[in-house]
Each structure stands twice: as structure tokens, then as C-alpha cells.
Amino acid sequence: MKEVAHDLPIEINDRVLAFLDYYQNGRGHATMEVGLERAGRFLPMIERILKEEGVPLDLIYLCQAESAFEPRALSHAAAKGMWQFISSRGKEYGLRQTWWIDERSDPEKSTRAAARHLKDLYTEFGDWYLAMAAYNSGPFRVQRALEKTGADNFWTLAEKKALPKETINYVPTSSP
């Protein structure tokens, strides 16, 4: 893994290795395969937008974790699209939602919104892994966990179980 070029620092720990095994050899293999097949249609567009917005290309893996690159994905919490925007966050980043149209399902517009949101989270936290955690669970929750524990990085928050289990699993699942 370290021999492949990445624009985020590669963290290798037991949590990351467990997810790597899960997606290579376990039940997650089929999900990964479906997402990667679907991704082919969107990769050039996503890469272009991430570059234009100055966001690390490795963050493309968030789209796999969020929806397996499914533009029509809808979560139990009503998050929608490839990047799984809830209604209010989508509106905050300019995604129109009317009776007839929901731009959260528009691959290009939602990718632009996701890139801007991630860049804002990075500006707030100064760390891409914390930005990823905040993308999943919200910036307030991450900030509160940092203050409560005195931690200064995602991996320490994960060790201390200071974030929801979904978020603790989300970052290594979404990492390059």
C-alpha cells in the first residue's frame, strides 16, 4: 500500500488492515466490486472537480463509502445521492431541492458541493481525517470529541471511542 502514490498520509494500523481484509476477502468484497464497476462512469468527472476545488484526490473513496457511486442512493436518514447529503447540508452548499428536482442526486453538482464541504471542514479542523469524520458525523460532534478528550487527531479519537462507531469505522473504510 505504501508503494502507491497518495495525496493523503497513509495510516496503517489494525483498524485499517481489518477493513482492507474485509473488502478484499470478506463480505465487503461484493459491495466494493459493484461500487468500483459503477465508479468508472464518474471517476474522470470527480477527479476533475476535486482538482479544481483543491481537494485531495484520495477523498474519492468517500463516495464509495457513502453510496458505492450510486447517484440515486437514499439512506434511512434521508441523505441522498452519491455523496449522501442531508437536505439542510445540500441546501447550504447550493443543491436545489424542489418537488420536481433534487440536485443531491446530480453527480456533478453534488460532487462540487461535497468538495467544497470537505474543503470547509479541512479549514475548520486542519486535518483531512478529522474532516472526513466531520463529513460523516457533523463538525460539532467532532469538535466536541476533540475538546472532551484533548486529542488532536482522528486515530486518537477512534482509540478513545469518542465518536460514534459508524464514524470510527467510516474513516478507515474511506481511506486510500
PDB file of C-alpha atoms in Angstrom:
ATOM      1  CA  MET A   1       0.000   0.000   0.000  1.00  0.00           C
ATOM      2  CA  LYS A   2       2.805   2.420   0.767  1.00  0.00           C
ATOM      3  CA  GLU A   3       4.305   1.998  -2.709  1.00  0.00           C
ATOM      4  CA  VAL A   4       1.261   3.537  -4.406  1.00  0.00           C
ATOM      5  CA  ALA A   5       1.245   7.352  -4.517  1.00  0.00           C
ATOM      6  CA  HIS A   6      -1.411   9.026  -2.368  1.00  0.00           C
ATOM      7  CA  ASP A   7      -2.150  12.623  -1.547  1.00  0.00           C
ATOM      8  CA  LEU A   8      -3.276  11.810   1.993  1.00  0.00           C
ATOM      9  CA  PRO A   9      -0.897  10.275   4.501  1.00  0.00           C
ATOM     10  CA  ILE A  10      -1.392   6.526   4.672  1.00  0.00           C
ATOM     11  CA  GLU A  11      -2.165   5.262   8.142  1.00  0.00           C
ATOM     12  CA  ILE A  12      -1.580   1.559   8.617  1.00  0.00           C
ATOM     13  CA  ASN A  13      -2.994   0.186  11.826  1.00  0.00           C
ATOM     14  CA  ASP A  14      -5.098  -2.765  12.931  1.00  0.00           C
ATOM     15  CA  ARG A  15      -8.363  -0.942  12.168  1.00  0.00           C
ATOM     16  CA  VAL A  16      -7.305  -0.099   8.594  1.00  0.00           C
ATOM     17  CA  LEU A  17      -5.907  -3.591   7.986  1.00  0.00           C
ATOM     18  CA  ALA A  18      -9.153  -5.187   9.224  1.00  0.00           C
ATOM     19  CA  PHE A  19     -11.190  -3.159   6.732  1.00  0.00           C
ATOM     20  CA  LEU A  20      -8.726  -3.908   3.960  1.00  0.00           C
ATOM     21  CA  ASP A  21      -9.194  -7.620   4.650  1.00  0.00           C
ATOM     22  CA  TYR A  22     -12.991  -7.194   4.853  1.00  0.00           C
ATOM     23  CA  TYR A  23     -13.115  -5.585   1.404  1.00  0.00           C
ATOM     24  CA  GLN A  24     -10.560  -7.899  -0.200  1.00  0.00           C
ATOM     25  CA  ASN A  25     -11.576 -11.232   1.289  1.00  0.00           C
ATOM     26  CA  GLY A  26     -14.728 -10.774   3.332  1.00  0.00           C
ATOM     27  CA  ARG A  27     -18.367  -9.885   2.891  1.00  0.00           C
ATOM     28  CA  GLY A  28     -17.467  -6.379   1.746  1.00  0.00           C
ATOM     29  CA  HIS A  29     -15.846  -7.679  -1.434  1.00  0.00           C
ATOM     30  CA  ALA A  30     -19.099  -7.720  -3.442  1.00  0.00           C
ATOM     31  CA  THR A  31     -20.005  -4.184  -2.357  1.00  0.00           C
ATOM     32  CA  MET A  32     -16.575  -2.933  -3.329  1.00  0.00           C
ATOM     33  CA  GLU A  33     -16.787  -4.674  -6.686  1.00  0.00           C
ATOM     34  CA  VAL A  34     -20.202  -3.151  -7.513  1.00  0.00           C
ATOM     35  CA  GLY A  35     -19.046   0.311  -6.470  1.00  0.00           C
ATOM     36  CA  LEU A  36     -15.850   0.143  -8.474  1.00  0.00           C
ATOM     37  CA  GLU A  37     -17.736  -1.009 -11.563  1.00  0.00           C
ATOM     38  CA  ARG A  38     -20.165   1.895 -11.188  1.00  0.00           C
ATOM     39  CA  ALA A  39     -17.333   4.342 -10.427  1.00  0.00           C
ATOM     40  CA  GLY A  40     -15.904   4.070 -13.933  1.00  0.00           C
ATOM     41  CA  ARG A  41     -18.637   6.349 -15.268  1.00  0.00           C
ATOM     42  CA  PHE A  42     -17.880   9.034 -12.706  1.00  0.00           C
ATOM     43  CA  LEU A  43     -14.146   8.939 -11.945  1.00  0.00           C
ATOM     44  CA  PRO A  44     -12.967  11.440 -14.590  1.00  0.00           C
ATOM     45  CA  MET A  45     -15.626  13.974 -13.547  1.00  0.00           C
ATOM     46  CA  ILE A  46     -14.983  13.513  -9.812  1.00  0.00           C
ATOM     47  CA  GLU A  47     -11.205  13.770 -10.260  1.00  0.00           C
ATOM     48  CA  ARG A  48     -11.598  16.950 -12.332  1.00  0.00           C
ATOM     49  CA  ILE A  49     -13.812  18.614  -9.717  1.00  0.00           C
ATOM     50  CA  LEU A  50     -11.634  17.574  -6.772  1.00  0.00           C
ATOM     51  CA  LYS A  51      -8.601  19.031  -8.573  1.00  0.00           C
ATOM     52  CA  GLU A  52     -10.450  22.251  -9.412  1.00  0.00           C
ATOM     53  CA  GLU A  53     -11.529  22.647  -5.792  1.00  0.00           C
ATOM     54  CA  GLY A  54      -8.067  21.837  -4.410  1.00  0.00           C
ATOM     55  CA  VAL A  55      -9.198  18.742  -2.533  1.00  0.00           C
ATOM     56  CA  PRO A  56      -7.046  15.583  -2.294  1.00  0.00           C
ATOM     57  CA  LEU A  57      -7.995  13.039  -4.946  1.00  0.00           C
ATOM     58  CA  ASP A  58      -7.897  10.284  -2.323  1.00  0.00           C
ATOM     59  CA  LEU A  59     -11.194  11.671  -0.999  1.00  0.00           C
ATOM     60  CA  ILE A  60     -12.870   9.986  -3.963  1.00  0.00           C
ATOM     61  CA  TYR A  61     -13.026   6.914  -1.709  1.00  0.00           C
ATOM     62  CA  LEU A  62     -15.638   8.707   0.414  1.00  0.00           C
ATOM     63  CA  CYS A  63     -18.034   8.311  -2.487  1.00  0.00           C
ATOM     64  CA  GLN A  64     -17.541   4.540  -2.367  1.00  0.00           C
ATOM     65  CA  ALA A  65     -18.186   4.504   1.382  1.00  0.00           C
ATOM     66  CA  GLU A  66     -21.203   6.808   1.110  1.00  0.00           C
ATOM     67  CA  SER A  67     -23.087   5.219  -1.776  1.00  0.00           C
ATOM     68  CA  ALA A  68     -20.876   2.897  -3.844  1.00  0.00           C
ATOM     69  CA  PHE A  69     -21.133   5.636  -6.511  1.00  0.00           C
ATOM     70  CA  GLU A  70     -24.929   5.340  -6.758  1.00  0.00           C
ATOM     71  CA  PRO A  71     -26.453   8.733  -7.696  1.00  0.00           C
ATOM     72  CA  ARG A  72     -29.944   7.639  -6.607  1.00  0.00           C
ATOM     73  CA  ALA A  73     -28.854   6.271  -3.225  1.00  0.00           C
ATOM     74  CA  LEU A  74     -31.152   7.174  -0.330  1.00  0.00           C
ATOM     75  CA  SER A  75     -30.247   6.473   3.295  1.00  0.00           C
ATOM     76  CA  HIS A  76     -32.539   5.700   6.225  1.00  0.00           C
ATOM     77  CA  ALA A  77     -31.825   9.283   7.390  1.00  0.00           C
ATOM     78  CA  ALA A  78     -32.992  10.704   4.016  1.00  0.00           C
ATOM     79  CA  ALA A  79     -29.445  11.529   2.886  1.00  0.00           C
ATOM     80  CA  LYS A  80     -29.392  11.387  -0.880  1.00  0.00           C
ATOM     81  CA  GLY A  81     -27.056  10.955  -3.828  1.00  0.00           C
ATOM     82  CA  MET A  82     -23.530   9.687  -4.340  1.00  0.00           C
ATOM     83  CA  TRP A  83     -22.234  11.942  -1.567  1.00  0.00           C
ATOM     84  CA  GLN A  84     -25.224  11.387   0.750  1.00  0.00           C
ATOM     85  CA  PHE A  85     -26.242  14.957   1.528  1.00  0.00           C
ATOM     86  CA  ILE A  86     -28.987  15.535   4.056  1.00  0.00           C
ATOM     87  CA  SER A  87     -31.456  18.170   2.915  1.00  0.00           C
ATOM     88  CA  SER A  88     -30.152  21.054   5.020  1.00  0.00           C
ATOM     89  CA  ARG A  89     -26.479  20.455   4.174  1.00  0.00           C
ATOM     90  CA  GLY A  90     -27.328  20.133   0.498  1.00  0.00           C
ATOM     91  CA  LYS A  91     -29.121  23.494   0.589  1.00  0.00           C
ATOM     92  CA  GLU A  92     -26.171  25.018   2.462  1.00  0.00           C
ATOM     93  CA  TYR A  93     -23.939  24.056  -0.476  1.00  0.00           C
ATOM     94  CA  GLY A  94     -26.323  25.230  -3.179  1.00  0.00           C
ATOM     95  CA  LEU A  95     -28.056  21.988  -4.119  1.00  0.00           C
ATOM     96  CA  ARG A  96     -31.633  22.844  -5.148  1.00  0.00           C
ATOM     97  CA  GLN A  97     -34.425  20.651  -3.840  1.00  0.00           C
ATOM     98  CA  THR A  98     -37.953  21.180  -5.135  1.00  0.00           C
ATOM     99  CA  TRP A  99     -40.937  18.986  -5.849  1.00  0.00           C
ATOM    100  CA  TRP A 100     -39.507  18.277  -9.334  1.00  0.00           C
ATOM    101  CA  ILE A 101     -35.748  18.310  -8.858  1.00  0.00           C
ATOM    102  CA  ASP A 102     -33.255  17.257  -6.232  1.00  0.00           C
ATOM    103  CA  GLU A 103     -29.710  18.217  -7.129  1.00  0.00           C
ATOM    104  CA  ARG A 104     -28.321  15.981  -4.378  1.00  0.00           C
ATOM    105  CA  SER A 105     -28.751  13.226  -6.998  1.00  0.00           C
ATOM    106  CA  ASP A 106     -26.901  15.181  -9.688  1.00  0.00           C
ATOM    107  CA  PRO A 107     -23.422  13.599  -9.834  1.00  0.00           C
ATOM    108  CA  GLU A 108     -21.596  16.727 -10.963  1.00  0.00           C
ATOM    109  CA  LYS A 109     -23.373  19.276  -8.750  1.00  0.00           C
ATOM    110  CA  SER A 110     -23.221  17.054  -5.675  1.00  0.00           C
ATOM    111  CA  THR A 111     -19.521  16.323  -6.253  1.00  0.00           C
ATOM    112  CA  ARG A 112     -18.799  20.055  -6.413  1.00  0.00           C
ATOM    113  CA  ALA A 113     -20.801  20.561  -3.206  1.00  0.00           C
ATOM    114  CA  ALA A 114     -19.018  17.662  -1.473  1.00  0.00           C
ATOM    115  CA  ALA A 115     -15.597  19.024  -2.458  1.00  0.00           C
ATOM    116  CA  ARG A 116     -16.473  22.466  -1.085  1.00  0.00           C
ATOM    117  CA  HIS A 117     -17.898  20.996   2.098  1.00  0.00           C
ATOM    118  CA  LEU A 118     -14.783  18.865   2.633  1.00  0.00           C
ATOM    119  CA  LYS A 119     -12.553  21.871   1.993  1.00  0.00           C
ATOM    120  CA  ASP A 120     -14.541  23.873   4.586  1.00  0.00           C
ATOM    121  CA  LEU A 121     -14.175  21.019   7.085  1.00  0.00           C
ATOM    122  CA  TYR A 122     -10.432  20.873   6.435  1.00  0.00           C
ATOM    123  CA  THR A 123     -10.205  24.634   7.029  1.00  0.00           C
ATOM    124  CA  GLU A 124     -12.029  24.135  10.333  1.00  0.00           C
ATOM    125  CA  PHE A 125     -10.020  21.132  11.574  1.00  0.00           C
ATOM    126  CA  GLY A 126      -6.688  21.384   9.717  1.00  0.00           C
ATOM    127  CA  ASP A 127      -6.622  17.627   9.135  1.00  0.00           C
ATOM    128  CA  TRP A 128      -8.196  15.581   6.345  1.00  0.00           C
ATOM    129  CA  TYR A 129      -9.029  12.602   8.573  1.00  0.00           C
ATOM    130  CA  LEU A 130     -10.873  14.874  11.007  1.00  0.00           C
ATOM    131  CA  ALA A 131     -12.607  16.480   8.012  1.00  0.00           C
ATOM    132  CA  MET A 132     -13.708  13.013   6.877  1.00  0.00           C
ATOM    133  CA  ALA A 133     -15.025  12.232  10.362  1.00  0.00           C
ATOM    134  CA  ALA A 134     -16.905  15.547  10.409  1.00  0.00           C
ATOM    135  CA  TYR A 135     -18.343  14.820   6.965  1.00  0.00           C
ATOM    136  CA  ASN A 136     -19.842  11.665   8.434  1.00  0.00           C
ATOM    137  CA  SER A 137     -20.968  12.723  11.900  1.00  0.00           C
ATOM    138  CA  GLY A 138     -21.011  16.516  11.720  1.00  0.00           C
ATOM    139  CA  PRO A 139     -18.443  19.132  12.695  1.00  0.00           C
ATOM    140  CA  PHE A 140     -19.993  19.873  16.081  1.00  0.00           C
ATOM    141  CA  ARG A 141     -19.659  16.245  17.193  1.00  0.00           C
ATOM    142  CA  VAL A 142     -16.000  16.078  16.115  1.00  0.00           C
ATOM    143  CA  GLN A 143     -15.169  19.399  17.777  1.00  0.00           C
ATOM    144  CA  ARG A 144     -16.856  18.287  20.995  1.00  0.00           C
ATOM    145  CA  ALA A 145     -14.916  14.979  20.962  1.00  0.00           C
ATOM    146  CA  LEU A 146     -11.615  16.820  20.466  1.00  0.00           C
ATOM    147  CA  GLU A 147     -12.348  19.179  23.351  1.00  0.00           C
ATOM    148  CA  LYS A 148     -13.581  16.412  25.648  1.00  0.00           C
ATOM    149  CA  THR A 149     -10.593  14.110  25.094  1.00  0.00           C
ATOM    150  CA  GLY A 150      -7.781  16.569  24.407  1.00  0.00           C
ATOM    151  CA  ALA A 151      -6.978  14.507  21.302  1.00  0.00           C
ATOM    152  CA  ASP A 152      -5.587  16.212  18.230  1.00  0.00           C
ATOM    153  CA  ASN A 153      -6.241  13.592  15.554  1.00  0.00           C
ATOM    154  CA  PHE A 154      -8.850  11.137  14.338  1.00  0.00           C
ATOM    155  CA  TRP A 155      -6.959   7.979  15.290  1.00  0.00           C
ATOM    156  CA  THR A 156      -6.740   9.018  18.942  1.00  0.00           C
ATOM    157  CA  LEU A 157     -10.470   9.813  18.925  1.00  0.00           C
ATOM    158  CA  ALA A 158     -11.090   6.344  17.496  1.00  0.00           C
ATOM    159  CA  GLU A 159      -8.913   4.677  20.158  1.00  0.00           C
ATOM    160  CA  LYS A 160     -10.802   6.559  22.881  1.00  0.00           C
ATOM    161  CA  LYS A 161     -14.152   5.710  21.260  1.00  0.00           C
ATOM    162  CA  ALA A 162     -15.017   9.400  21.427  1.00  0.00           C
ATOM    163  CA  LEU A 163     -17.027   9.330  18.192  1.00  0.00           C
ATOM    164  CA  PRO A 164     -19.962   7.175  17.080  1.00  0.00           C
ATOM    165  CA  LYS A 165     -18.990   3.674  15.988  1.00  0.00           C
ATOM    166  CA  GLU A 166     -20.217   4.448  12.464  1.00  0.00           C
ATOM    167  CA  THR A 167     -17.737   7.331  12.231  1.00  0.00           C
ATOM    168  CA  ILE A 168     -14.913   5.321  13.789  1.00  0.00           C
ATOM    169  CA  ASN A 169     -15.481   2.739  11.037  1.00  0.00           C
ATOM    170  CA  TYR A 170     -16.184   5.303   8.303  1.00  0.00           C
ATOM    171  CA  VAL A 171     -12.751   6.900   8.147  1.00  0.00           C
ATOM    172  CA  PRO A 172     -10.720   3.694   7.690  1.00  0.00           C
ATOM    173  CA  THR A 173     -13.356   2.453   5.242  1.00  0.00           C
ATOM    174  CA  SER A 174     -12.981   5.668   3.230  1.00  0.00           C
ATOM    175  CA  SER A 175      -9.201   5.914   3.455  1.00  0.00           C
ATOM    176  CA  PRO A 176      -6.934   5.282   0.482  1.00  0.00           C
TER     177      PRO A 176
END
